[in-house]
Amino acid sequence: MHNAKQIAINAEQAIPDRVQEIIPSEAHAVNGRTLSKAVLPGEEQILLGMGCFWGAERLFWKLDGVTLTSVGYSGGYTVNPTYQDVCTAQTGHAEVVQVVFDPTKISLETILTHFWQSHDPTQGMRQGNDVGTQYRSAIYCFTPEQERIALTSKEAYQTALKGEGMSGAITSEIAQAAPYYFAETYHQQYLAKNPNGYCGLGGTGVCLPPWER
């Protein structure tokens, strides 16, 4: 049985927009780079939702070739939402990690392999004990090619899950990126600032073998 926070809303049901945009007041706590929604020449970015964004961000900032990470909200309707807004499940947003990377050093396929293997993408509007639409699994892409690769990887992981006897269908949302809104400064690189903080990441235990692009 679903609770109210697991029911997706539409634009008419979303709470009002906010005028004030959240702009993080500190540089990246691990690599010192200024957090930005824009990427440098030669870089790419993708937005990934895997439940609570704290643990997910740490997963990606540790990868060689990932040049910047931040956390925020995307895939919804309310402009400039706060964390408290998103937690009402009335903005439509998912908690996401912005992953900026150098494709000459790390491939999108490698990033997506970590994505699929590090959470359970069959749970719908939740991730473990974190329940609600904000915790849904999502891949928000910036180019048609990224979306094509994401869809192909989803099919490959569904096959891998089935091969291990797991019948659940992948519920991950895969779409072109909607506006991305930064989360509050205290959420950014939270587990670097609070090493013993909560991390809800937990995969299915099923690996994603190499797949045909």
Tab-separated table of C-alpha atoms in Angstrom:
chain	number	residue	atom	x	y	z
A	1	MET	CA	0.000	0.000	0.000
A	2	HIS	CA	1.397	3.379	-1.039
A	3	ASN	CA	1.382	6.426	1.177
A	4	ALA	CA	0.510	9.881	-0.113
A	5	LYS	CA	4.154	10.818	-0.725
A	6	GLN	CA	4.497	7.973	-3.252
A	7	ILE	CA	1.864	9.418	-5.571
A	8	ALA	CA	3.186	11.550	-8.431
A	9	ILE	CA	1.596	14.957	-8.827
A	10	ASN	CA	0.921	17.087	-11.914
A	11	ALA	CA	1.842	20.695	-12.570
A	12	GLU	CA	-1.520	22.015	-11.359
A	13	GLN	CA	-1.034	20.317	-7.986
A	14	ALA	CA	2.497	21.651	-7.387
A	15	ILE	CA	3.134	24.175	-4.639
A	16	PRO	CA	3.942	27.739	-5.771
A	17	ASP	CA	7.283	28.762	-7.211
A	18	ARG	CA	9.844	30.600	-5.104
A	19	VAL	CA	11.545	33.773	-6.318
A	20	GLN	CA	14.798	33.159	-4.428
A	21	GLU	CA	17.195	30.716	-6.074
A	22	ILE	CA	19.453	28.625	-3.840
A	23	ILE	CA	23.092	29.293	-4.696
A	24	PRO	CA	25.620	27.271	-2.671
A	25	SER	CA	27.888	29.560	-0.675
A	26	GLU	CA	30.899	27.251	-0.610
A	27	ALA	CA	33.110	25.546	-3.199
A	28	HIS	CA	33.136	21.770	-3.564
A	29	ALA	CA	34.269	20.394	-0.204
A	30	VAL	CA	36.446	17.709	-1.820
A	31	ASN	CA	38.069	19.292	-4.873
A	32	GLY	CA	37.586	22.999	-4.245
A	33	ARG	CA	35.884	23.760	-7.566
A	34	THR	CA	33.057	26.286	-7.653
A	35	LEU	CA	29.695	24.572	-7.987
A	36	SER	CA	28.106	25.456	-11.307
A	37	LYS	CA	25.289	24.302	-13.551
A	38	ALA	CA	27.468	25.062	-16.569
A	39	VAL	CA	30.262	22.737	-17.650
A	40	LEU	CA	33.675	23.544	-19.050
A	41	PRO	CA	34.572	22.888	-22.719
A	42	GLY	CA	35.157	19.185	-23.238
A	43	GLU	CA	33.094	18.142	-20.205
A	44	GLU	CA	29.671	16.490	-20.083
A	45	GLN	CA	27.096	16.262	-17.336
A	46	ILE	CA	24.185	14.044	-16.361
A	47	LEU	CA	21.691	14.110	-13.473
A	48	LEU	CA	21.184	10.874	-11.527
A	49	GLY	CA	18.550	10.066	-8.902
A	50	MET	CA	19.241	7.114	-6.605
A	51	GLY	CA	17.295	7.929	-3.456
A	52	CYS	CA	18.911	10.133	-0.806
A	53	PHE	CA	21.458	12.259	-2.640
A	54	TRP	CA	24.091	12.290	0.128
A	55	GLY	CA	25.507	8.816	-0.462
A	56	ALA	CA	24.962	8.969	-4.190
A	57	GLU	CA	27.076	12.108	-4.499
A	58	ARG	CA	29.975	10.513	-2.611
A	59	LEU	CA	29.842	7.500	-4.929
A	60	PHE	CA	30.482	9.706	-7.957
A	61	TRP	CA	32.985	12.242	-6.604
A	62	LYS	CA	35.312	9.323	-5.904
A	63	LEU	CA	35.422	8.218	-9.556
A	64	ASP	CA	38.489	9.134	-11.599
A	65	GLY	CA	37.361	11.357	-14.455
A	66	VAL	CA	34.444	12.918	-12.567
A	67	THR	CA	35.410	16.578	-12.280
A	68	LEU	CA	32.500	18.012	-10.283
A	69	THR	CA	29.466	16.865	-8.346
A	70	SER	CA	26.646	18.683	-6.631
A	71	VAL	CA	23.235	17.768	-5.289
A	72	GLY	CA	19.886	19.282	-6.030
A	73	TYR	CA	16.393	18.820	-7.345
A	74	SER	CA	15.085	18.101	-10.845
A	75	GLY	CA	12.264	16.455	-12.751
A	76	GLY	CA	9.480	18.455	-11.128
A	77	TYR	CA	7.443	21.611	-11.439
A	78	THR	CA	8.073	24.098	-8.621
A	79	VAL	CA	10.744	26.670	-9.474
A	80	ASN	CA	13.532	27.169	-6.909
A	81	PRO	CA	12.266	24.597	-4.376
A	82	THR	CA	13.778	24.214	-0.928
A	83	TYR	CA	14.521	20.882	0.723
A	84	GLN	CA	11.464	21.360	2.910
A	85	ASP	CA	9.375	21.954	-0.212
A	86	VAL	CA	10.651	18.806	-1.904
A	87	CYS	CA	10.005	16.728	1.217
A	88	THR	CA	6.287	17.538	0.976
A	89	ALA	CA	6.179	15.525	-2.293
A	90	GLN	CA	4.276	18.486	-3.739
A	91	THR	CA	6.977	19.867	-6.055
A	92	GLY	CA	7.363	16.816	-8.308
A	93	HIS	CA	11.148	16.863	-7.980
A	94	ALA	CA	13.562	14.006	-7.393
A	95	GLU	CA	16.720	14.331	-5.324
A	96	VAL	CA	19.527	14.116	-7.885
A	97	VAL	CA	23.282	14.291	-8.208
A	98	GLN	CA	24.813	16.450	-10.919
A	99	VAL	CA	27.734	14.424	-12.285
A	100	VAL	CA	30.168	16.408	-14.440
A	101	PHE	CA	32.813	14.327	-16.155
A	102	ASP	CA	35.624	14.280	-18.677
A	103	PRO	CA	34.560	11.703	-21.310
A	104	THR	CA	38.197	11.165	-22.314
A	105	LYS	CA	38.861	9.804	-18.805
A	106	ILE	CA	35.591	8.112	-17.846
A	107	SER	CA	32.768	6.949	-20.087
A	108	LEU	CA	29.075	7.469	-19.565
A	109	GLU	CA	28.792	3.667	-19.622
A	110	THR	CA	31.085	3.415	-16.591
A	111	ILE	CA	29.103	6.078	-14.729
A	112	LEU	CA	25.824	4.311	-15.511
A	113	THR	CA	27.262	0.964	-14.426
A	114	HIS	CA	27.938	2.473	-11.000
A	115	PHE	CA	24.441	3.985	-11.051
A	116	TRP	CA	22.656	0.694	-11.729
A	117	GLN	CA	24.769	-1.415	-9.380
A	118	SER	CA	24.586	0.962	-6.407
A	119	HIS	CA	20.831	1.141	-5.808
A	120	ASP	CA	17.691	-0.897	-6.448
A	121	PRO	CA	15.992	0.611	-9.504
A	122	THR	CA	12.869	-1.559	-9.154
A	123	GLN	CA	11.366	0.093	-6.084
A	124	GLY	CA	9.268	2.817	-7.671
A	125	MET	CA	8.756	5.900	-5.517
A	126	ARG	CA	11.185	4.906	-2.800
A	127	GLN	CA	14.691	3.684	-2.084
A	128	GLY	CA	14.903	1.384	0.905
A	129	ASN	CA	13.530	3.130	3.969
A	130	ASP	CA	13.389	6.472	2.140
A	131	VAL	CA	9.810	6.655	0.898
A	132	GLY	CA	8.367	9.253	-1.463
A	133	THR	CA	8.513	10.557	-5.020
A	134	GLN	CA	11.703	12.521	-4.255
A	135	TYR	CA	13.561	9.209	-3.823
A	136	ARG	CA	12.678	7.742	-7.211
A	137	SER	CA	15.341	6.351	-9.518
A	138	ALA	CA	16.033	8.680	-12.451
A	139	ILE	CA	18.453	9.493	-15.242
A	140	TYR	CA	18.055	12.983	-16.676
A	141	CYS	CA	20.030	13.420	-19.886
A	142	PHE	CA	21.409	16.466	-21.672
A	143	THR	CA	21.667	15.009	-25.195
A	144	PRO	CA	19.729	12.478	-27.268
A	145	GLU	CA	22.862	10.297	-27.335
A	146	GLN	CA	22.983	10.193	-23.536
A	147	GLU	CA	19.327	9.193	-23.464
A	148	ARG	CA	19.925	6.439	-26.007
A	149	ILE	CA	22.826	5.043	-23.974
A	150	ALA	CA	20.776	5.271	-20.774
A	151	LEU	CA	17.859	3.364	-22.316
A	152	THR	CA	20.216	0.708	-23.666
A	153	SER	CA	21.850	0.325	-20.258
A	154	LYS	CA	18.425	-0.017	-18.642
A	155	GLU	CA	17.539	-2.885	-20.971
A	156	ALA	CA	20.882	-4.538	-20.244
A	157	TYR	CA	20.411	-4.267	-16.473
A	158	GLN	CA	16.852	-5.559	-16.686
A	159	THR	CA	18.235	-8.615	-18.495
A	160	ALA	CA	20.919	-9.001	-15.820
A	161	LEU	CA	18.336	-8.825	-13.029
A	162	LYS	CA	16.140	-11.392	-14.741
A	163	GLY	CA	19.158	-13.645	-15.184
A	164	GLU	CA	19.647	-13.599	-11.404
A	165	GLY	CA	16.023	-14.513	-10.763
A	166	MET	CA	14.824	-11.000	-9.891
A	167	SER	CA	11.491	-10.407	-11.578
A	168	GLY	CA	10.903	-6.788	-10.600
A	169	ALA	CA	10.625	-4.310	-13.452
A	170	ILE	CA	12.998	-1.346	-13.488
A	171	THR	CA	11.020	1.789	-12.677
A	172	SER	CA	13.767	4.333	-13.349
A	173	GLU	CA	12.633	7.506	-15.098
A	174	ILE	CA	14.802	8.272	-18.138
A	175	ALA	CA	14.194	11.626	-19.810
A	176	GLN	CA	15.810	14.780	-21.115
A	177	ALA	CA	16.923	16.995	-18.245
A	178	ALA	CA	14.464	19.519	-16.881
A	179	PRO	CA	15.750	22.541	-14.930
A	180	TYR	CA	18.158	21.637	-12.137
A	181	TYR	CA	18.011	23.504	-8.844
A	182	PHE	CA	20.844	23.402	-6.325
A	183	ALA	CA	20.120	22.036	-2.867
A	184	GLU	CA	21.114	24.036	0.170
A	185	THR	CA	24.819	24.432	0.981
A	186	TYR	CA	24.698	22.040	3.939
A	187	HIS	CA	23.579	19.211	1.641
A	188	GLN	CA	26.518	19.680	-0.734
A	189	GLN	CA	29.190	16.973	-0.203
A	190	TYR	CA	27.392	16.175	3.039
A	191	LEU	CA	29.321	12.978	3.726
A	192	ALA	CA	32.665	14.740	3.274
A	193	LYS	CA	31.620	17.205	5.973
A	194	ASN	CA	29.891	14.534	8.097
A	195	PRO	CA	31.761	11.243	7.505
A	196	ASN	CA	29.488	9.305	9.852
A	197	GLY	CA	26.314	10.706	8.326
A	198	TYR	CA	23.433	8.717	6.881
A	199	CYS	CA	24.026	6.841	3.625
A	200	GLY	CA	21.083	4.947	2.198
A	201	LEU	CA	22.822	3.446	-0.826
A	202	GLY	CA	22.203	-0.247	-1.302
A	203	GLY	CA	22.307	-2.194	-4.527
A	204	THR	CA	20.659	-5.404	-5.647
A	205	GLY	CA	23.941	-7.326	-5.661
A	206	VAL	CA	23.547	-7.888	-9.410
A	207	CYS	CA	26.388	-6.688	-11.635
A	208	LEU	CA	25.847	-5.062	-15.009
A	209	PRO	CA	27.999	-6.840	-17.597
A	210	PRO	CA	29.413	-4.859	-20.534
A	211	TRP	CA	26.675	-4.153	-23.048
A	212	GLU	CA	26.382	-3.118	-26.675
A	213	ARG	CA	25.866	0.623	-27.085
